Every structure is written in structure tokens, then in C-alpha cells.
Amino acid sequence: MRSHWTNRWMFMMATAGSAVGLGNIWKFPYMTGTNGGSAFVLVYLLCVAMIGLPLMMTEIMLGRRAQRNPVAGMAWLAAESGGSAWWKTLGFMGIATGVLILSFYSVVAGWVLEYGSRAVQGGFIGLTVEQAKHQFADFVSNPLALLFWHSLFIVMTVVVVARGVTSGLERANKIMMPTLAAMLLILFGYSLAIGDMSQSLTFMFSADFSKITPSAVLAAMGHAFFTLSLGMGAVMAYGSYLQRHVSIARASFYVVLADTAIALIAGMTIFAIVFANQMEPAAGPGLLFQTLPVAFGQMPGGTLFATVFFVLVCFAAWTSSISLVEPAVSWLNENLSMPRTRATAVVGGVAWLLGVVALLSFNEWSDVTLFGLGAFDVLDKLTTNILLPLGGLLMAVFAIWVMRETHVQEELGLNNRHYRNWRWVTRYIVPTAITLVFLNLMGWLPFV
Ligand code: TRP
């Protein structure tokens, strides 16, 4: 017997825990900044609603029907409908994608740990904008410091995953998720008081279509996948531990809503601080680490708030990273009979090694590039912009053209009208949108 979530709340919390992570708090704000603001936000919201939500339902549906890890699950689902055994390749692609993502994700989670330790020591008190910028630059140019925190985060991930779904993953999520939401609201409130919220809102929401470029559209679409944990089987793996009677549509809706709300709140908060202090919105991956410490440094009780905040961001990253390795671990465990502990250590080890390459691209190996990108950026772009959307596209194709419709309908359990809507969007909008964005980026289409 495979283990299952205790109840539907646990599933929702775990899936929301996977979705809400560095993608919301670190990546969304910095990408909004580097991609010019509102146009990026608008395309991202469109992608979340039109691609993310239906695919979230699709991926949970695939996992729950299969009741197996993504590799065995895809093979089983294909066999059930008379499809090709090759579909299990999609499961393998997801496993690889998860490990690639974890490698650079863990590096950034390591930054969060470092900033948490600075916060406890009162390191942000009276920090100026210039100092914050230099401190971040100094920090990432030190490979040993990055290595230490990256290694610690991988160990943290391995420890939780090794304990298995119900005792490891559930317990972690139950406590951390609600606290993070509360903390973020407090910070948002503070940024209303000290920040420039009106300029922040203008930057994020006043549609400025002159900023839409093909690469911004691709980045927004890729980010919709990344932030919702879609396209690599993480959600499929979580769905495979879900009991039959739970409504997939409702769970998907709440997860997508929570994820989007948290990203928008994080973005509004950070840009309010950016504009109040004449900082650079396009600062890149360092944005979170160069802005919030300045605000914490001026805030009464800032040391305490900063500590709690970075600890919570670390938790958010932790509940996400565990989902990145779950497909690989459950495959090694169920198909190759490897004990869960060893499977987790193996997967963690591979991600750790790749992460070392990623972190060296900020310092020692900063001149080693591929297509003009360092290792960290290659790992990020390759997974976020290519592998995840490709995985999502194939899942949609599988659900519509390979699976028997009666099975899909039975598993989704929607009323007729909602089912038709899901099917139509998954059949026409999802594959078309992803393909167009890909083709456009390759320069085969003259759009935008
Ligand atoms: N969604 C997480 C975040 O926003 C990252 C993540 C966890 C992820 N699992 C994933 C991304 C699976 C893609 C696929 O931080």
C-alpha cells in the first residue's frame, strides 16, 4: 500500500507549499523588475489563468489516476488507454528537470539562510542602500560561503524527503505555510507605511505594452510554470498520494489563487521599498537581498521581523524543494527498490554537485559561459523556459489525445459545463499558446 495524505487539506497545503517558494518571493519580483513591470505581470497573470489552472488540474488528474510515481504512472496510464510505452520518457524528463531546478534553487535558498543569519545578528540595522548592494555583491563573490549554505540546504531537503510523505512532508507544511502568509501581510502593511506604494502599483499594474518583447512573454510563461510547480511531475507525484473522493478542480483553484496572491503581495511590497529608496527595479537576482534589508534596518523591531521573515522564506523554499525531488525519489524507491533514504541521498547528491557549478558561476567561473549565460542562468533558463513548458505541453497532449475521455471525465469529476471548459482550454489554448511562444522565440514567427 502506498501512503496517502491524511485529508484533502494536507494535500492542498502540500501542493501550495510546493508552489509557494522562492519563485514567488525572490523570482517573481526580480523578473518583474528586469522585464519592465506591468506588461510582464499581465502576461504572467494570463498564463496562470489560461495555462496554469487547467494544467494544474491535468497534472493532479494524471497522478491520482495512476497512483504511481511519474515514470511508472505515465507508462501505466499509456497502457491503460493503449498508448505507447514511450510516454514514460516524460516521467524521466520530469525527474531530470527537478534535479536541475533543485541545483540552482538550493543556491538561492542558501542566500536566504545567510541573510537569516545576518538578520539574527542585527546585521541590517541602519543599512544604507549602497551598503546593501555591496554586501550582496561581496557575498556572492565568496564561493566558500555559498557552498556552505547550499550544502546545508540540500541536507535539509534530503532529511525531510527521506522521512516519506506523511511524516516528513505533511508535518513540514502544516506549520510553515500559514505563518509565512501572516508574515508577508505584516511586511506588506509596513511597506504601505514607509514605502512608495502608489509608484509600486503603477509599475506593476499600469499596462505598458511597449515593454512586451518575445523574451518577456517567454519569461512570463515559463515563470507561470515555475511558480505553480507545473510541467515536471511534482504535482503529479503529490496527486498520486491523493484519495479518490477529493475535488481536483477546487484544490487546483485554491492553490493557484494562493500562489498568485503571495507573488503579487511580495512584488508590491518589494517595489514599494525600491521606489521609496530610489533603488533599481531591474537589479536582477539580488533584488530581494538588496531591498528588504534596507527596509528592515529602518523599521522598529526590524531585527526580529527580518529574522522571522528570512526563516519563513527558507521554509517556503524548503517545502518547494522537497517536491522537486519527490518524483525521482519515488521512482528509485518504487521501481528500483532503493530504500527511500538512499534514494534521497543519491538525488540530493546529484543536485548538490550541479549546484556547486551553479554557485561558481557567480565568482570563480564567472567567465565560463554558454550562449552568453553562466551556469546558474543556463540551469534556470533551460528548465523554466524550455523543459517545464515542454513537459506541460506533453501532459496536455497526453490527457486529450492519448487517454480515454471517459477515464479523464471520471477522474476530474466535474459537472458537464466545467468539464467542457477544461477540455476546450486544454485542447486548444494550452498547446497553441505554448507552441506559439516557443516558435516566436526561435524567430520563426514575426510577432511582437
Ligand atoms: N514552485 C516553486 C517556487 O515557486 C518551485 C518549485 C517546486 C518547482 N517544485 C517545482 C518549480 C516543480 C517547477 C517544478 O518556488
Coordinates of C-alpha atoms and ligand atoms in Angstrom, one line a residue:
M1 CA 0.0 0.0 0.0
R2 CA 1.3 3.4 -0.9
S3 CA 0.9 6.1 1.7
H4 CA -1.7 8.8 1.2
W5 CA -2.3 12.3 2.5
T6 CA -4.3 12.3 5.7
N7 CA -7.0 14.5 4.2
R8 CA -7.6 17.0 1.4
W9 CA -6.3 19.9 3.5
M10 CA -3.0 18.2 3.8
F11 CA -2.9 17.7 0.0
M12 CA -3.8 21.3 -0.6
M13 CA -1.2 22.6 1.9
A14 CA 1.5 20.4 0.4
T15 CA 0.7 21.4 -3.1
A16 CA 0.5 25.1 -2.1
G17 CA 3.7 24.5 -0.2
S18 CA 5.3 23.3 -3.3
A19 CA 4.0 26.1 -5.4
V20 CA 4.8 28.9 -2.9
G21 CA 8.5 29.3 -2.7
L22 CA 11.4 31.3 -3.9
G23 CA 9.5 31.6 -7.2
N24 CA 7.0 33.9 -5.5
I25 CA 9.2 35.9 -3.2
W26 CA 12.6 36.1 -4.9
K27 CA 12.0 35.3 -8.6
F28 CA 8.7 37.0 -9.4
P29 CA 9.7 40.4 -8.1
Y30 CA 13.1 40.4 -9.7
M31 CA 11.7 39.2 -13.1
T32 CA 9.0 41.8 -13.0
G33 CA 11.8 44.3 -12.4
T34 CA 14.1 43.1 -15.2
N35 CA 11.2 42.7 -17.7
G36 CA 9.9 46.2 -17.2
G37 CA 7.0 45.7 -14.8
S38 CA 3.3 45.7 -15.7
A39 CA 3.4 44.1 -19.2
F40 CA 5.3 41.1 -17.7
V41 CA 2.8 40.9 -14.8
L42 CA -0.2 41.0 -17.2
V43 CA 1.2 38.2 -19.4
Y44 CA 2.1 36.2 -16.3
L45 CA -1.4 36.5 -14.9
L46 CA -2.9 35.5 -18.3
C47 CA -0.7 32.4 -18.4
V48 CA -1.5 31.5 -14.8
A49 CA -5.3 31.6 -15.6
M50 CA -5.3 30.2 -19.1
I51 CA -2.5 27.6 -18.9
G52 CA -1.6 27.2 -15.2
L53 CA -5.0 26.4 -13.8
P54 CA -6.1 23.9 -16.4
L55 CA -2.7 22.2 -16.3
M56 CA -2.7 22.1 -12.5
M57 CA -6.0 20.1 -12.8
T58 CA -4.5 17.9 -15.6
E59 CA -1.3 17.1 -13.6
I60 CA -3.2 16.2 -10.4
M61 CA -5.6 14.1 -12.5
L62 CA -2.8 12.2 -14.1
G63 CA -1.1 11.5 -10.8
R64 CA -4.3 10.4 -9.0
R65 CA -5.4 8.1 -11.7
A66 CA -2.0 6.5 -12.0
Q67 CA -1.4 6.1 -8.2
R68 CA 2.2 5.7 -9.2
N69 CA 5.4 7.8 -9.4
P70 CA 5.5 9.9 -12.6
V71 CA 7.6 7.3 -14.6
A72 CA 5.6 4.2 -13.8
G73 CA 2.5 6.4 -13.8
M74 CA 2.9 7.6 -17.4
A75 CA 3.7 4.0 -18.5
W76 CA 0.6 2.7 -16.7
L77 CA -1.7 5.4 -18.0
A78 CA -0.5 4.9 -21.5
A79 CA -1.0 1.2 -21.3
E80 CA -4.5 1.7 -19.8
S81 CA -5.5 3.6 -23.0
G82 CA -3.5 1.6 -25.5
G83 CA -0.9 4.3 -25.9
S84 CA 2.9 4.0 -26.5
A85 CA 5.2 2.8 -23.6
W86 CA 7.4 5.7 -24.7
W87 CA 5.3 8.1 -22.6
K88 CA 7.3 7.1 -19.6
T89 CA 10.1 9.3 -21.1
L90 CA 8.0 12.2 -20.0
G91 CA 8.4 10.9 -16.4
F92 CA 12.2 10.7 -16.8
M93 CA 12.3 14.2 -18.3
G94 CA 10.5 15.4 -15.2
I95 CA 12.9 13.7 -12.9
A96 CA 15.9 15.3 -14.7
T97 CA 14.1 18.7 -14.7
G98 CA 13.5 18.5 -10.9
V99 CA 17.1 17.8 -10.2
L100 CA 18.3 20.6 -12.5
I101 CA 16.0 23.0 -10.8
L102 CA 16.9 22.0 -7.3
S103 CA 20.6 22.6 -8.1
F104 CA 20.2 26.4 -8.6
Y105 CA 17.2 26.7 -6.3
S106 CA 19.3 25.4 -3.4
V107 CA 22.0 28.0 -4.1
V108 CA 19.4 30.8 -3.7
A109 CA 17.9 29.1 -0.7
G110 CA 21.4 29.3 0.7
W111 CA 21.4 33.1 0.2
V112 CA 18.2 33.2 2.3
L113 CA 19.9 31.2 5.0
E114 CA 22.9 33.6 5.0
Y115 CA 20.6 36.6 5.2
G116 CA 18.6 34.9 8.0
S117 CA 21.8 34.5 10.0
R118 CA 22.8 38.2 9.3
A119 CA 19.3 39.2 10.5
V120 CA 19.6 37.5 13.8
Q121 CA 22.8 39.2 14.4
G122 CA 21.3 42.6 13.8
G123 CA 23.2 43.0 10.6
F124 CA 20.7 45.2 8.9
I125 CA 20.4 48.0 11.5
G126 CA 21.0 51.3 9.8
L127 CA 22.0 49.7 6.5
T128 CA 22.2 52.1 3.6
V129 CA 21.2 51.3 0.0
E130 CA 24.8 51.4 -1.1
Q131 CA 25.9 49.1 1.7
A132 CA 23.2 46.6 1.0
K133 CA 24.2 46.4 -2.6
H134 CA 27.9 45.9 -1.8
Q135 CA 27.2 43.3 0.9
F136 CA 25.3 41.2 -1.6
A137 CA 28.0 41.5 -4.2
D138 CA 30.7 40.6 -1.7
F139 CA 28.7 37.7 -0.5
V140 CA 28.1 36.1 -3.9
S141 CA 31.7 36.5 -4.9
N142 CA 32.7 34.2 -2.0
P143 CA 32.4 30.6 -3.2
L144 CA 33.0 29.0 0.2
A145 CA 30.2 30.9 1.9
L146 CA 27.8 30.0 -1.0
L147 CA 29.0 26.4 -0.8
F148 CA 28.4 26.1 2.9
W149 CA 24.8 27.3 2.8
H150 CA 24.0 25.4 -0.4
S151 CA 25.2 22.2 1.2
L152 CA 23.2 22.9 4.3
F153 CA 20.0 23.4 2.3
I154 CA 20.5 20.2 0.3
V155 CA 20.9 18.3 3.6
M156 CA 17.7 19.9 4.9
T157 CA 15.8 18.8 1.8
V158 CA 17.2 15.3 2.0
V159 CA 16.3 14.9 5.6
V160 CA 12.6 15.7 5.1
V161 CA 12.1 13.7 1.9
A162 CA 13.9 10.7 3.4
R163 CA 11.2 10.5 6.1
G164 CA 8.4 10.0 3.5
V165 CA 5.3 11.7 2.5
T166 CA 3.1 11.7 5.5
S167 CA 5.5 12.1 8.4
G168 CA 8.0 14.2 6.5
L169 CA 6.2 16.4 4.0
E170 CA 2.9 16.9 5.9
R171 CA 4.3 18.0 9.1
A172 CA 6.7 20.4 7.4
N173 CA 3.9 22.1 5.5
K174 CA 1.2 22.3 8.2
I175 CA 3.2 24.7 10.3
M176 CA 5.1 26.7 7.8
M177 CA 2.6 27.8 5.2
P178 CA 0.1 29.8 7.3
T179 CA 2.9 31.5 9.3
L180 CA 4.5 32.7 6.0
A181 CA 1.3 34.2 4.8
A182 CA 0.8 36.1 8.0
M183 CA 4.3 37.4 8.0
L184 CA 4.1 38.6 4.4
L185 CA 0.9 40.6 5.3
I186 CA 2.7 42.3 8.1
L187 CA 5.6 43.3 5.8
F188 CA 3.1 44.5 3.2
G189 CA 1.4 46.6 5.9
Y190 CA 4.8 48.1 6.8
S191 CA 5.6 48.9 3.2
L192 CA 2.3 50.7 3.0
A193 CA 3.6 52.9 5.8
I194 CA 7.2 53.5 4.8
G195 CA 7.3 52.6 1.1
D196 CA 6.0 54.3 -2.1
M197 CA 3.1 52.0 -2.7
S198 CA 1.4 54.1 -5.4
Q199 CA 4.5 54.0 -7.6
S200 CA 4.8 50.3 -6.9
L201 CA 1.3 49.7 -8.1
T202 CA 1.8 51.8 -11.2
F203 CA 4.9 49.9 -12.0
M204 CA 3.2 46.5 -11.6
F205 CA -0.3 47.2 -12.9
S206 CA -0.5 50.1 -15.3
A207 CA -0.4 48.2 -18.6
D208 CA 2.5 49.4 -20.7
F209 CA 2.6 47.3 -23.8
S210 CA 5.7 48.9 -25.2
K211 CA 7.6 46.7 -22.8
I212 CA 6.3 43.4 -24.2
T213 CA 9.1 41.6 -26.1
P214 CA 9.2 38.0 -27.2
S215 CA 11.6 37.2 -24.5
A216 CA 9.5 38.9 -21.8
V217 CA 6.5 36.8 -23.0
L218 CA 8.6 33.6 -22.8
A219 CA 9.8 34.6 -19.4
A220 CA 6.3 35.2 -18.1
M221 CA 5.0 31.9 -19.4
G222 CA 8.0 30.0 -18.1
H223 CA 7.5 31.7 -14.8
A224 CA 3.9 30.6 -14.6
F225 CA 5.1 27.0 -14.8
F226 CA 7.8 27.5 -12.4
T227 CA 5.8 29.3 -9.7
L228 CA 3.0 26.7 -9.9
S229 CA 5.5 23.8 -9.9
L230 CA 4.0 22.5 -13.1
G231 CA 5.4 20.5 -16.0
M232 CA 7.9 18.2 -14.3
G233 CA 5.7 15.7 -12.3
A234 CA 6.0 17.3 -8.8
V235 CA 2.3 17.9 -8.8
M236 CA 1.7 14.5 -10.4
A237 CA 3.6 12.8 -7.6
Y238 CA 1.6 14.7 -5.0
G239 CA -1.6 13.9 -6.8
S240 CA -0.7 10.2 -6.7
Y241 CA -1.0 10.3 -2.9
L242 CA -4.4 11.8 -3.1
Q243 CA -7.6 9.9 -2.2
R244 CA -10.2 9.4 -4.8
H245 CA -13.1 11.5 -3.5
V246 CA -11.3 14.9 -3.3
S247 CA -12.3 17.5 -5.9
I248 CA -9.4 18.2 -8.1
A249 CA -10.8 21.5 -9.5
R250 CA -11.4 23.1 -6.2
A251 CA -8.0 22.1 -4.8
S252 CA -6.3 23.4 -8.0
F253 CA -8.2 26.7 -7.8
Y254 CA -7.2 27.4 -4.3
V255 CA -3.6 26.5 -4.8
V256 CA -3.3 28.8 -7.9
L257 CA -5.1 31.6 -6.1
A258 CA -2.9 31.4 -3.0
D259 CA 0.3 31.2 -5.1
T260 CA -0.6 34.2 -7.2
A261 CA -1.7 36.3 -4.2
I262 CA 1.5 35.7 -2.4
A263 CA 3.6 36.6 -5.5
L264 CA 1.7 39.8 -6.0
I265 CA 1.9 40.8 -2.4
A266 CA 5.7 40.1 -2.4
G267 CA 6.1 42.2 -5.6
M268 CA 4.1 45.1 -4.3
T269 CA 6.0 45.1 -1.0
I270 CA 9.4 45.0 -2.6
F271 CA 8.7 47.6 -5.2
A272 CA 7.2 50.0 -2.7
I273 CA 10.6 49.8 -0.9
V274 CA 12.5 50.1 -4.2
F275 CA 10.8 53.3 -5.2
A276 CA 10.9 54.9 -1.8
N277 CA 14.6 54.5 -1.7
Q278 CA 15.5 55.3 -5.3
M279 CA 16.7 51.7 -5.9
E280 CA 17.0 50.0 -9.2
P281 CA 13.9 47.8 -10.0
A282 CA 16.0 45.9 -12.6
A283 CA 18.7 44.9 -10.1
G284 CA 18.3 41.2 -11.1
P285 CA 18.6 38.1 -8.8
G286 CA 19.9 40.2 -5.9
L287 CA 16.8 42.4 -5.7
L288 CA 15.2 40.8 -2.7
F289 CA 18.5 40.8 -0.8
Q290 CA 19.3 44.4 -1.6
T291 CA 16.0 45.9 -0.9
L292 CA 14.4 44.3 2.2
P293 CA 17.4 44.5 4.4
V294 CA 17.3 48.3 4.0
A295 CA 13.7 48.4 5.0
F296 CA 14.2 46.1 7.9
G297 CA 17.1 48.2 9.0
Q298 CA 14.9 51.3 9.4
M299 CA 11.9 49.5 10.9
P300 CA 11.2 49.4 14.7
G301 CA 11.8 45.8 15.7
G302 CA 13.4 45.3 12.4
T303 CA 15.9 42.7 13.6
L304 CA 13.1 40.5 14.9
F305 CA 11.0 40.9 11.8
A306 CA 13.9 40.3 9.5
T307 CA 14.8 37.1 11.3
V308 CA 11.3 35.8 11.2
F309 CA 10.9 36.8 7.5
F310 CA 14.1 35.1 6.3
V311 CA 13.3 32.0 8.4
L312 CA 9.9 31.8 6.7
V313 CA 11.2 32.3 3.2
C314 CA 13.6 29.5 4.0
F315 CA 10.6 27.3 5.0
A316 CA 8.8 28.3 1.8
A317 CA 11.9 27.2 -0.2
W318 CA 12.1 24.0 1.8
T319 CA 8.5 23.0 1.2
S320 CA 9.1 23.6 -2.5
S321 CA 12.5 21.8 -2.8
I322 CA 11.0 18.6 -1.3
S323 CA 8.6 18.4 -4.2
L324 CA 11.4 18.8 -6.7
V325 CA 13.0 15.5 -5.6
E326 CA 9.8 13.6 -4.8
P327 CA 9.3 12.2 -8.4
A328 CA 12.9 11.0 -8.6
V329 CA 12.9 9.5 -5.1
S330 CA 9.5 7.7 -5.5
W331 CA 10.7 6.3 -8.8
L332 CA 14.0 5.0 -7.4
N333 CA 12.1 3.7 -4.4
E334 CA 9.2 2.0 -6.1
N335 CA 10.7 0.9 -9.4
L336 CA 14.3 0.2 -8.4
S337 CA 13.5 -0.9 -4.8
M338 CA 16.1 1.5 -3.4
P339 CA 15.4 2.4 0.2
R340 CA 13.9 5.8 0.5
T341 CA 16.8 7.2 2.5
R342 CA 19.4 6.1 0.0
A343 CA 17.3 7.3 -3.0
T344 CA 17.0 10.7 -1.4
A345 CA 20.7 10.9 -0.7
V346 CA 21.5 9.9 -4.4
V347 CA 19.2 12.5 -5.8
G348 CA 20.4 15.2 -3.3
G349 CA 24.0 14.4 -4.2
V350 CA 23.5 14.9 -7.9
A351 CA 21.7 18.2 -7.3
W352 CA 24.4 19.3 -4.9
L353 CA 27.1 18.7 -7.4
L354 CA 25.3 20.7 -10.1
G355 CA 24.6 23.4 -7.6
V356 CA 28.3 23.7 -7.0
V357 CA 28.8 24.5 -10.7
A358 CA 25.9 27.0 -10.5
L359 CA 27.3 28.8 -7.5
L360 CA 30.8 29.0 -9.0
S361 CA 29.3 30.9 -11.9
F362 CA 28.9 33.9 -9.6
N363 CA 32.6 34.0 -8.8
E364 CA 35.5 31.7 -9.9
W365 CA 33.8 30.6 -13.1
S366 CA 32.0 33.8 -14.0
D367 CA 33.7 33.9 -17.4
V368 CA 32.6 30.4 -18.4
T369 CA 29.5 30.9 -20.5
L370 CA 27.2 29.0 -22.8
F371 CA 25.2 31.2 -25.3
G372 CA 26.5 34.1 -23.2
L373 CA 25.0 32.8 -20.0
G374 CA 26.7 31.5 -16.9
A375 CA 25.9 28.1 -15.4
F376 CA 23.4 29.4 -13.0
D377 CA 21.4 31.2 -15.8
V378 CA 21.7 28.2 -18.1
L379 CA 20.2 25.9 -15.5
D380 CA 17.4 28.4 -14.7
K381 CA 16.6 29.3 -18.4
L382 CA 16.8 25.7 -19.7
T383 CA 14.4 24.4 -17.0
T384 CA 12.0 27.4 -16.6
N385 CA 11.7 28.5 -20.2
I386 CA 12.0 25.2 -22.1
L387 CA 11.7 22.0 -20.1
L388 CA 8.7 22.9 -17.9
P389 CA 6.6 24.3 -20.7
L390 CA 7.5 21.4 -22.9
G391 CA 6.5 19.0 -20.1
G392 CA 3.2 20.8 -19.7
L393 CA 2.6 20.7 -23.4
L394 CA 3.1 16.9 -23.5
M395 CA 0.9 16.4 -20.4
A396 CA -1.9 18.3 -22.1
V397 CA -1.4 16.3 -25.4
F398 CA -1.5 13.1 -23.4
A399 CA -4.6 13.9 -21.4
I400 CA -6.5 14.9 -24.6
W401 CA -5.3 12.6 -27.3
V402 CA -4.0 9.6 -25.6
M403 CA -6.2 9.0 -22.6
R404 CA -9.7 7.7 -23.0
E405 CA -12.1 10.5 -22.4
T406 CA -14.3 8.5 -20.0
H407 CA -11.3 8.0 -17.7
V408 CA -10.4 11.7 -17.7
Q409 CA -14.0 12.7 -17.1
E410 CA -14.4 10.2 -14.3
E411 CA -11.1 11.3 -12.6
L412 CA -11.8 15.0 -12.8
G413 CA -15.4 14.5 -11.6
L414 CA -16.6 17.9 -12.9
N415 CA -20.1 18.8 -14.0
N416 CA -20.6 18.8 -17.7
R417 CA -20.2 22.5 -18.3
H418 CA -16.9 22.7 -16.3
Y419 CA -15.6 19.6 -17.9
R420 CA -16.3 21.0 -21.4
N421 CA -14.5 24.2 -20.5
W422 CA -11.5 22.3 -19.1
R423 CA -11.3 20.2 -22.2
W424 CA -11.6 23.0 -24.6
V425 CA -8.9 25.1 -23.0
T426 CA -6.6 22.1 -22.5
R427 CA -7.1 21.1 -26.1
Y428 CA -6.8 24.4 -27.9
I429 CA -5.4 27.1 -25.8
V430 CA -2.7 25.3 -23.8
P431 CA -0.9 23.6 -26.7
T432 CA -1.3 26.5 -29.1
A433 CA -0.1 29.1 -26.6
I434 CA 3.0 27.1 -25.6
T435 CA 3.9 26.3 -29.2
L436 CA 3.4 29.9 -30.3
V437 CA 5.7 31.2 -27.6
F438 CA 8.3 28.7 -28.5
L439 CA 8.2 29.4 -32.2
N440 CA 8.1 33.1 -31.6
L441 CA 11.3 32.9 -29.5
M442 CA 13.0 30.9 -32.2
G443 CA 12.3 33.7 -34.5
W444 CA 10.0 31.8 -36.8
L445 CA 7.1 34.0 -36.2
P446 CA 7.2 37.7 -36.6
F447 CA 5.0 38.6 -33.6
V448 CA 5.6 41.4 -31.1
Ligands
TRP1 N1 7.1 26.5 -7.4 C1 8.3 26.6 -6.5 C2 8.6 28.1 -6.3 O1 7.8 28.9 -6.8 C3 9.5 25.9 -7.1 C4 9.2 24.5 -7.5 C5 8.9 23.5 -6.6 C6 9.0 24.0 -8.7 N2 8.6 22.4 -7.3 C7 8.7 22.6 -8.6 C8 9.1 24.5 -10.0 C9 8.4 21.9 -9.7 C10 8.9 23.7 -11.1 C11 8.5 22.4 -11.0 O2 9.5 28.5 -5.7

